[in-house]
Short mmCIF file of C-alpha atoms in Angstrom, two decimals:
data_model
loop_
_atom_site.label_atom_id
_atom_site.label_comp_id
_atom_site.label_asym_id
_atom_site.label_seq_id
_atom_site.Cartn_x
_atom_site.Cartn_y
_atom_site.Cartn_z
CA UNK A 1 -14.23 -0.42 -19.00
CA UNK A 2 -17.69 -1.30 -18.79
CA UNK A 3 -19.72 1.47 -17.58
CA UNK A 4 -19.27 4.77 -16.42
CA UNK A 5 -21.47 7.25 -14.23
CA UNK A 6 -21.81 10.93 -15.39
CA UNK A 7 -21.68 13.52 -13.34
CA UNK A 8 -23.77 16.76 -14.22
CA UNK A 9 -23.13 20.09 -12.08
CA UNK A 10 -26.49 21.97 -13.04
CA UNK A 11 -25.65 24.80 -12.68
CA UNK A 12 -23.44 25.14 -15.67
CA UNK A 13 -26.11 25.60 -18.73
CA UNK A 14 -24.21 22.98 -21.19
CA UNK A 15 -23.23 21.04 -18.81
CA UNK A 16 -26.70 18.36 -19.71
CA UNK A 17 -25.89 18.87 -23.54
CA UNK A 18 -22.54 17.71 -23.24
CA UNK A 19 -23.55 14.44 -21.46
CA UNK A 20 -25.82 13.27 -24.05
CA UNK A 21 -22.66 13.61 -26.51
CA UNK A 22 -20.50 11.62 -24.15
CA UNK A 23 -23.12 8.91 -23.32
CA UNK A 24 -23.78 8.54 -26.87
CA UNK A 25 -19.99 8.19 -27.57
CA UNK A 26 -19.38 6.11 -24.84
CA UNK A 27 -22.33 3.65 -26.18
CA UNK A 28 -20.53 2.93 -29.36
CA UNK A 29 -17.61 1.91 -27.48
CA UNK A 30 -20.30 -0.69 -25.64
CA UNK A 31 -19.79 1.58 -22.61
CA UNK A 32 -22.93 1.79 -19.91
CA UNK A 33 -23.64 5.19 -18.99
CA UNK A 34 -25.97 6.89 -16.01
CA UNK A 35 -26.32 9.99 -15.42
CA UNK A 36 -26.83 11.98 -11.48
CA UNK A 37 -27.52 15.69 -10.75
CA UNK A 38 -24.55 17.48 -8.53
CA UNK A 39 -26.00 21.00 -7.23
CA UNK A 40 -23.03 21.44 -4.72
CA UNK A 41 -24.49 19.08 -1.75
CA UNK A 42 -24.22 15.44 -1.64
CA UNK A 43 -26.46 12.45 -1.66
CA UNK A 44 -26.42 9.01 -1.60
CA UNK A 45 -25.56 7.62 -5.05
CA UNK A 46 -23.35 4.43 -4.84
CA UNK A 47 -20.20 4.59 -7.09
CA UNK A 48 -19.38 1.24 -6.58
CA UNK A 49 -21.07 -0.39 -9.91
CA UNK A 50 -18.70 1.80 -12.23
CA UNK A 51 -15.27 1.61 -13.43
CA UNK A 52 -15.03 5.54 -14.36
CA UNK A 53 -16.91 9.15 -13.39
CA UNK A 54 -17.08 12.23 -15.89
CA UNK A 55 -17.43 14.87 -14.08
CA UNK A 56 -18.42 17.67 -15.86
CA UNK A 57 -18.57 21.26 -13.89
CA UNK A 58 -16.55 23.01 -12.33
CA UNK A 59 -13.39 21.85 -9.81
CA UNK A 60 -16.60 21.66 -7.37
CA UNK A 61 -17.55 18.70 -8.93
CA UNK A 62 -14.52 17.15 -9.17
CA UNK A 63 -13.75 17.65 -5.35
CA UNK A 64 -17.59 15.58 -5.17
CA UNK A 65 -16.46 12.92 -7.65
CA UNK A 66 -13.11 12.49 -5.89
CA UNK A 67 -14.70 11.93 -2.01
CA UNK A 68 -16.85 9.68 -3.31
CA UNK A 69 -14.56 7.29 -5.77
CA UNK A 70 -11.01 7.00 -4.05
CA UNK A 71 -12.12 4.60 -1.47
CA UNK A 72 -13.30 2.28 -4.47
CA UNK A 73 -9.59 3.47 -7.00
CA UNK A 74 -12.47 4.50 -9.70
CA UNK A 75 -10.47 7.29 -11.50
CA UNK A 76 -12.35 10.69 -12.20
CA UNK A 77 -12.09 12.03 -15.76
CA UNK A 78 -12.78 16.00 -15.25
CA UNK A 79 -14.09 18.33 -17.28
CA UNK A 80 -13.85 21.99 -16.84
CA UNK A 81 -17.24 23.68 -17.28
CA UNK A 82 -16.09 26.42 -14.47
CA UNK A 83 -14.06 29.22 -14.23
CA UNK A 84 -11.20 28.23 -12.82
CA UNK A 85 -10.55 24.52 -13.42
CA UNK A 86 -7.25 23.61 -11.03
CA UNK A 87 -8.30 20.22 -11.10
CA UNK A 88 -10.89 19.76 -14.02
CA UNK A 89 -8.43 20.76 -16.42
CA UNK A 90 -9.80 18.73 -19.88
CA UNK A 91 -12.30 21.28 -21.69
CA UNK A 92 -15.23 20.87 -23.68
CA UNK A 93 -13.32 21.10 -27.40
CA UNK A 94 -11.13 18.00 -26.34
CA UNK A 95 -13.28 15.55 -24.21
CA UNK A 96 -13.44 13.23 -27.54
CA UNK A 97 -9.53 12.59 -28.06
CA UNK A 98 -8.71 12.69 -24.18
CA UNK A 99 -11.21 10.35 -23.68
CA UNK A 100 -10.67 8.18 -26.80
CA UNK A 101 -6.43 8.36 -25.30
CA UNK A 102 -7.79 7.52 -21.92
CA UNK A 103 -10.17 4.03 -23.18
CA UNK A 104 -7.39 3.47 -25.12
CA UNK A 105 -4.74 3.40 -21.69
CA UNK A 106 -2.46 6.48 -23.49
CA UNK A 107 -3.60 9.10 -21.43
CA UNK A 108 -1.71 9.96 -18.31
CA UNK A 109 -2.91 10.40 -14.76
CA UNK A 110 -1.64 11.87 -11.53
CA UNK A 111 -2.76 10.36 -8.18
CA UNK A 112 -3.40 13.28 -5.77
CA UNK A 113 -3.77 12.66 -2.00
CA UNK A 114 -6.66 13.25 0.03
CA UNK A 115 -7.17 14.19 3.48
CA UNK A 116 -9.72 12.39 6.24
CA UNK A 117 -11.08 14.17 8.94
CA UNK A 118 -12.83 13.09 12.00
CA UNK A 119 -14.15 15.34 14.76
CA UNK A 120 -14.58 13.58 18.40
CA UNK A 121 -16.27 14.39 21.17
CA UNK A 122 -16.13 12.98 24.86
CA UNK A 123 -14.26 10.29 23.03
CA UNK A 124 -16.90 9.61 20.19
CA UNK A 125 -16.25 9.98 16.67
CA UNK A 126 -19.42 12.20 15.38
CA UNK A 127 -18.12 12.95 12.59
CA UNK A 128 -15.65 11.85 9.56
CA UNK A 129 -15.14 13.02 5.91
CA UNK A 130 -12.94 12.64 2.87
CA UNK A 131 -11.34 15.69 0.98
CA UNK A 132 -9.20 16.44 -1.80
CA UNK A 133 -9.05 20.37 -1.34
CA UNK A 134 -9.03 21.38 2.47
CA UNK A 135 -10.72 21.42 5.99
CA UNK A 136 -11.96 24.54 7.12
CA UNK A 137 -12.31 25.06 10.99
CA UNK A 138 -14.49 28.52 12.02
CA UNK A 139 -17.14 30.79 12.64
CA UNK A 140 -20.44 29.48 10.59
CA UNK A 141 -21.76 33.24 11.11
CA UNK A 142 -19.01 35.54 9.78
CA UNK A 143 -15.88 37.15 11.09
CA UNK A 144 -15.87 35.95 14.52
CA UNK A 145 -12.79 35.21 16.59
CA UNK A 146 -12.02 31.51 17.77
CA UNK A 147 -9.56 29.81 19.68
CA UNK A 148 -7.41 26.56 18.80
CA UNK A 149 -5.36 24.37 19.91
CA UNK A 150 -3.12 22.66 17.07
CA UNK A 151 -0.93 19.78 17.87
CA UNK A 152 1.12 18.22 15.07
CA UNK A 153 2.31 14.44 15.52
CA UNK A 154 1.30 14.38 18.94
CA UNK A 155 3.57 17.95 19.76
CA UNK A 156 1.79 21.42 20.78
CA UNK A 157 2.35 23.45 17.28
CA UNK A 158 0.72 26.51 18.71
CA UNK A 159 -2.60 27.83 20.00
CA UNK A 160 -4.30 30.35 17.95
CA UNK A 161 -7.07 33.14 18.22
CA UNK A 162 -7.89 33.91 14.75
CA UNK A 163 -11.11 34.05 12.12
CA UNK A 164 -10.09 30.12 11.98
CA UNK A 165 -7.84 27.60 10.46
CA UNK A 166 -7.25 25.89 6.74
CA UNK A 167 -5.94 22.82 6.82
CA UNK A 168 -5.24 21.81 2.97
CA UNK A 169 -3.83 19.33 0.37
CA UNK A 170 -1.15 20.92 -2.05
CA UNK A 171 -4.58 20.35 -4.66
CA UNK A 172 -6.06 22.65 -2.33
CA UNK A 173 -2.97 25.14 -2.61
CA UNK A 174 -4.48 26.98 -4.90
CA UNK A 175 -8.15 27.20 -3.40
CA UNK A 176 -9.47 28.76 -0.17
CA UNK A 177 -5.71 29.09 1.17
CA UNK A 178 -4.07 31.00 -0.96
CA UNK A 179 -6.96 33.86 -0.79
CA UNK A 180 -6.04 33.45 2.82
CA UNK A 181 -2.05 34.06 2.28
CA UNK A 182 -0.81 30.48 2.09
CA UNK A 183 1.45 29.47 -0.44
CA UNK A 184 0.78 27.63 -3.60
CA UNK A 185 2.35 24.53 -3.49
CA UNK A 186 3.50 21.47 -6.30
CA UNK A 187 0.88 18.70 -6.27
CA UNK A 188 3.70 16.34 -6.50
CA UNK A 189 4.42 17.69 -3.02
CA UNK A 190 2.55 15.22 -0.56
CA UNK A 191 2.47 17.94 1.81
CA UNK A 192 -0.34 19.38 4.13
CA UNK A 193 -0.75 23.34 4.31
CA UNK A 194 -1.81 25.04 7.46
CA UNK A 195 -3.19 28.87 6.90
CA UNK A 196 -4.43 31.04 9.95
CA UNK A 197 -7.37 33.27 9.14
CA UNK A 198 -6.83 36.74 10.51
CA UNK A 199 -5.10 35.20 13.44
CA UNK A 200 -4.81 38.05 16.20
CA UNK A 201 -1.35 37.22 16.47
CA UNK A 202 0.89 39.00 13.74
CA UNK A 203 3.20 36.04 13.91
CA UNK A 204 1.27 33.47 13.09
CA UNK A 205 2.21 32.14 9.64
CA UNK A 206 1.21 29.80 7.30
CA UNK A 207 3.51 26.05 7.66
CA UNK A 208 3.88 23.24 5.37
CA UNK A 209 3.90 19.97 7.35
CA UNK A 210 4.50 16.21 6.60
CA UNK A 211 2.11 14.42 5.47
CA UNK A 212 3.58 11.48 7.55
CA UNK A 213 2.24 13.40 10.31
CA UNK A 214 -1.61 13.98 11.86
CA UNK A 215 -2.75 17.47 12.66
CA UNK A 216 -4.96 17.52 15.81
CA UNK A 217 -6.80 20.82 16.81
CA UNK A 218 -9.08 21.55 19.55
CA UNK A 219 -11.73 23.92 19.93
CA UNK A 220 -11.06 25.66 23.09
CA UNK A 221 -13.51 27.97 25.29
CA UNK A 222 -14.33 31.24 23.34
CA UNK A 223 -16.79 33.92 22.95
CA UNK A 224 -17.83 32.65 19.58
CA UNK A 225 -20.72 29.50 20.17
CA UNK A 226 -21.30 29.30 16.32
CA UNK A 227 -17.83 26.61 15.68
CA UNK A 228 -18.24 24.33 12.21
CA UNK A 229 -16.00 22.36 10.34
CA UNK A 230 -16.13 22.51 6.49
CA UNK A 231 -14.73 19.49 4.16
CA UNK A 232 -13.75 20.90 0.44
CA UNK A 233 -16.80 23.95 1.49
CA UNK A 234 -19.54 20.59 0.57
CA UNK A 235 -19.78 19.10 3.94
CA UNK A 236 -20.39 20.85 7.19
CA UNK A 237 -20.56 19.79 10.93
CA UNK A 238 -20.95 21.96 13.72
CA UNK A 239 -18.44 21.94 16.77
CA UNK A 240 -18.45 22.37 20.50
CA UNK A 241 -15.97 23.20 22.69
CA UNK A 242 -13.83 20.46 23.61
CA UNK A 243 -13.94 18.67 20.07
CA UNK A 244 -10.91 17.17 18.67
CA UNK A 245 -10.25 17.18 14.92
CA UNK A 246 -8.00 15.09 13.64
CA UNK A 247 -6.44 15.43 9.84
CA UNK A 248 -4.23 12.80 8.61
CA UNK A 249 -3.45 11.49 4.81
CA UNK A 250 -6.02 9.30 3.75
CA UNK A 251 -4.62 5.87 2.73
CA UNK A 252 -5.41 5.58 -1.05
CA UNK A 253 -5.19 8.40 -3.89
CA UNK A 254 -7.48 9.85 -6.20
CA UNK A 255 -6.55 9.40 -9.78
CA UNK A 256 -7.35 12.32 -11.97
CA UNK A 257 -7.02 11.16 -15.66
CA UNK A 258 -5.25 14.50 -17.52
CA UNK A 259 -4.34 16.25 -14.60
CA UNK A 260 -0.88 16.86 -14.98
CA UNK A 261 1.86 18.94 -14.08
CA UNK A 262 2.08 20.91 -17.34
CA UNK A 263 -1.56 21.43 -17.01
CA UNK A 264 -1.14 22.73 -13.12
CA UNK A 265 1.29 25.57 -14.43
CA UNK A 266 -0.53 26.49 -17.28
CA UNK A 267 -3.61 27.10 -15.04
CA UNK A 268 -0.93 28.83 -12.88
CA UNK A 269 -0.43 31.26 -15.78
CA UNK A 270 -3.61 31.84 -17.12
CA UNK A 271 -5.84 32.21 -14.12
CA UNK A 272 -3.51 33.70 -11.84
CA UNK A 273 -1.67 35.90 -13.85
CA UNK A 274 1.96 33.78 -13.69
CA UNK A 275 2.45 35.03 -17.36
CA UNK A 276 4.47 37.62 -16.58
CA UNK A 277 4.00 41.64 -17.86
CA UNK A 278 2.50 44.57 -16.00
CA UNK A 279 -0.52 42.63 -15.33
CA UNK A 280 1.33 39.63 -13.27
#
């Protein structure tokens, strides 16, 4: 390990304190260190000169980190300056001896997979994205119904008319689809999760599919003209009727350094009230 780019969600008041201590740690291991500014969009930084990224926010900045590294296998060490921390699950008292364990090769990992999306239109690709959570498909101006098309390995699954659609990872389990009803799934499940929102048919269920498999939906004529497409609630395209989305597994994994099972369930516990008791 030779250098490593630091990731600073600005947001979170410590978050530029806490880089100076792990830059200055990391230079007296002989470790490079930059620094860039995440404020919930994205730019243009190239990850391709580093061998590691610290991502230090929330699971926000980890869902940044991850679109931007697994095409190049740079693993993400996350740490939780959020609320919730799913995925950034390392926090601030213990960044020193997880990170010493991880330069060291005695820290474990767990490679998550990622979903990638492309929208086409008369035939074009116009549009194509990485994610580690989910893939929103809706109404970019509130509760607004919209109609779908879903076919699943190149069978009709069903057509919906609902508030719209969440396609996600079992990482993304625990995010925007399981406010919306879906179920929380393992993240050693390589499984995709599809959640209707408010679908106007009482019988439309959430469904855990294959990942083997590629989900294809199609915006079909509605009364709603305001149609986008959101990729881990970071990136945003807007659709037409006619598109074609496609979501399939992406070929290569994200490796999270300290994300690991026991961590999931303890999160499981603590944030979402798994403990047990009259307050489960």
């Amino acid at each position: 390990m030779k250098k490593a780019l630091i990731i600073i969600n600005i947001s979170k008041n410590e978050s530029m304190d806490l880089a100076q201590d792990i830059k200055k740690y990391l230079e007296s291991k002989s470790i490079e260190a930059d620094y860039i500014s995440f404020d919930g969009f994205c730019d243009n930084t190239s990850f391709e000169l580093y061998d590691f990224i610290v991502s230090l926010g929330g699971d926000g900045t980890v869902l940044y980190a991850a679109r931007n590294a697994v095409s190049l296998g740079i693993p993400v060490f996350p740490v939780n300056l959020g609320q919730f921390g799913f995925i950034a699950s390392i926090q601030p008292s213990e960044w020193k001896n997880v990170l010493d364990n991880f330069l060291n090769g005695k820290e474990p990992y767990e490679e998550r997979s990622m979903i990638k999306v492309e929208v086409k239109r008369e035939e074009k690709t116009i549009y194509s994205s990485l994610g580690l959570n989910d893939a929103v498909i809706s109404s970019s101006i509130g509760a607004s119904t919209v109609s779908l098309k879903v076919d699943y390995d190149s069978s009709l699954l069903c057509k919906l008319k609902a508030d719209g659609i969440i396609i996600s990872t079992s990482t993304g389990s625990t995010a925007y689809s399981v406010s919306a009803g879906g179920p929380i799934v393992d993240t050693h499940l390589d499984a995709f999760i599809m959640t209707p929102m408010n679908s106007f048919s009482l019988s439309s269920r959430p469904i855990v599919l294959s990942t083997e498999g590629v989900i294809k939906v199609e915006i079909e004529p509605c009364r709603t003209k305001n149609i986008s497409i959101s990729v881990d609630g970071q990136e945003h395209e807007k659709l037409l009727v006619g598109d074609s989305i496609s979501i399939s597994k992406y070929e290569k994994n994200i490796k999270l350094i300290s994300c690991t099972r026991e961590k999931f369930y303890n999160a499981l516990r603590s944030k979402l009230n798994w403990s047990g008791g009259p307050h489960a």
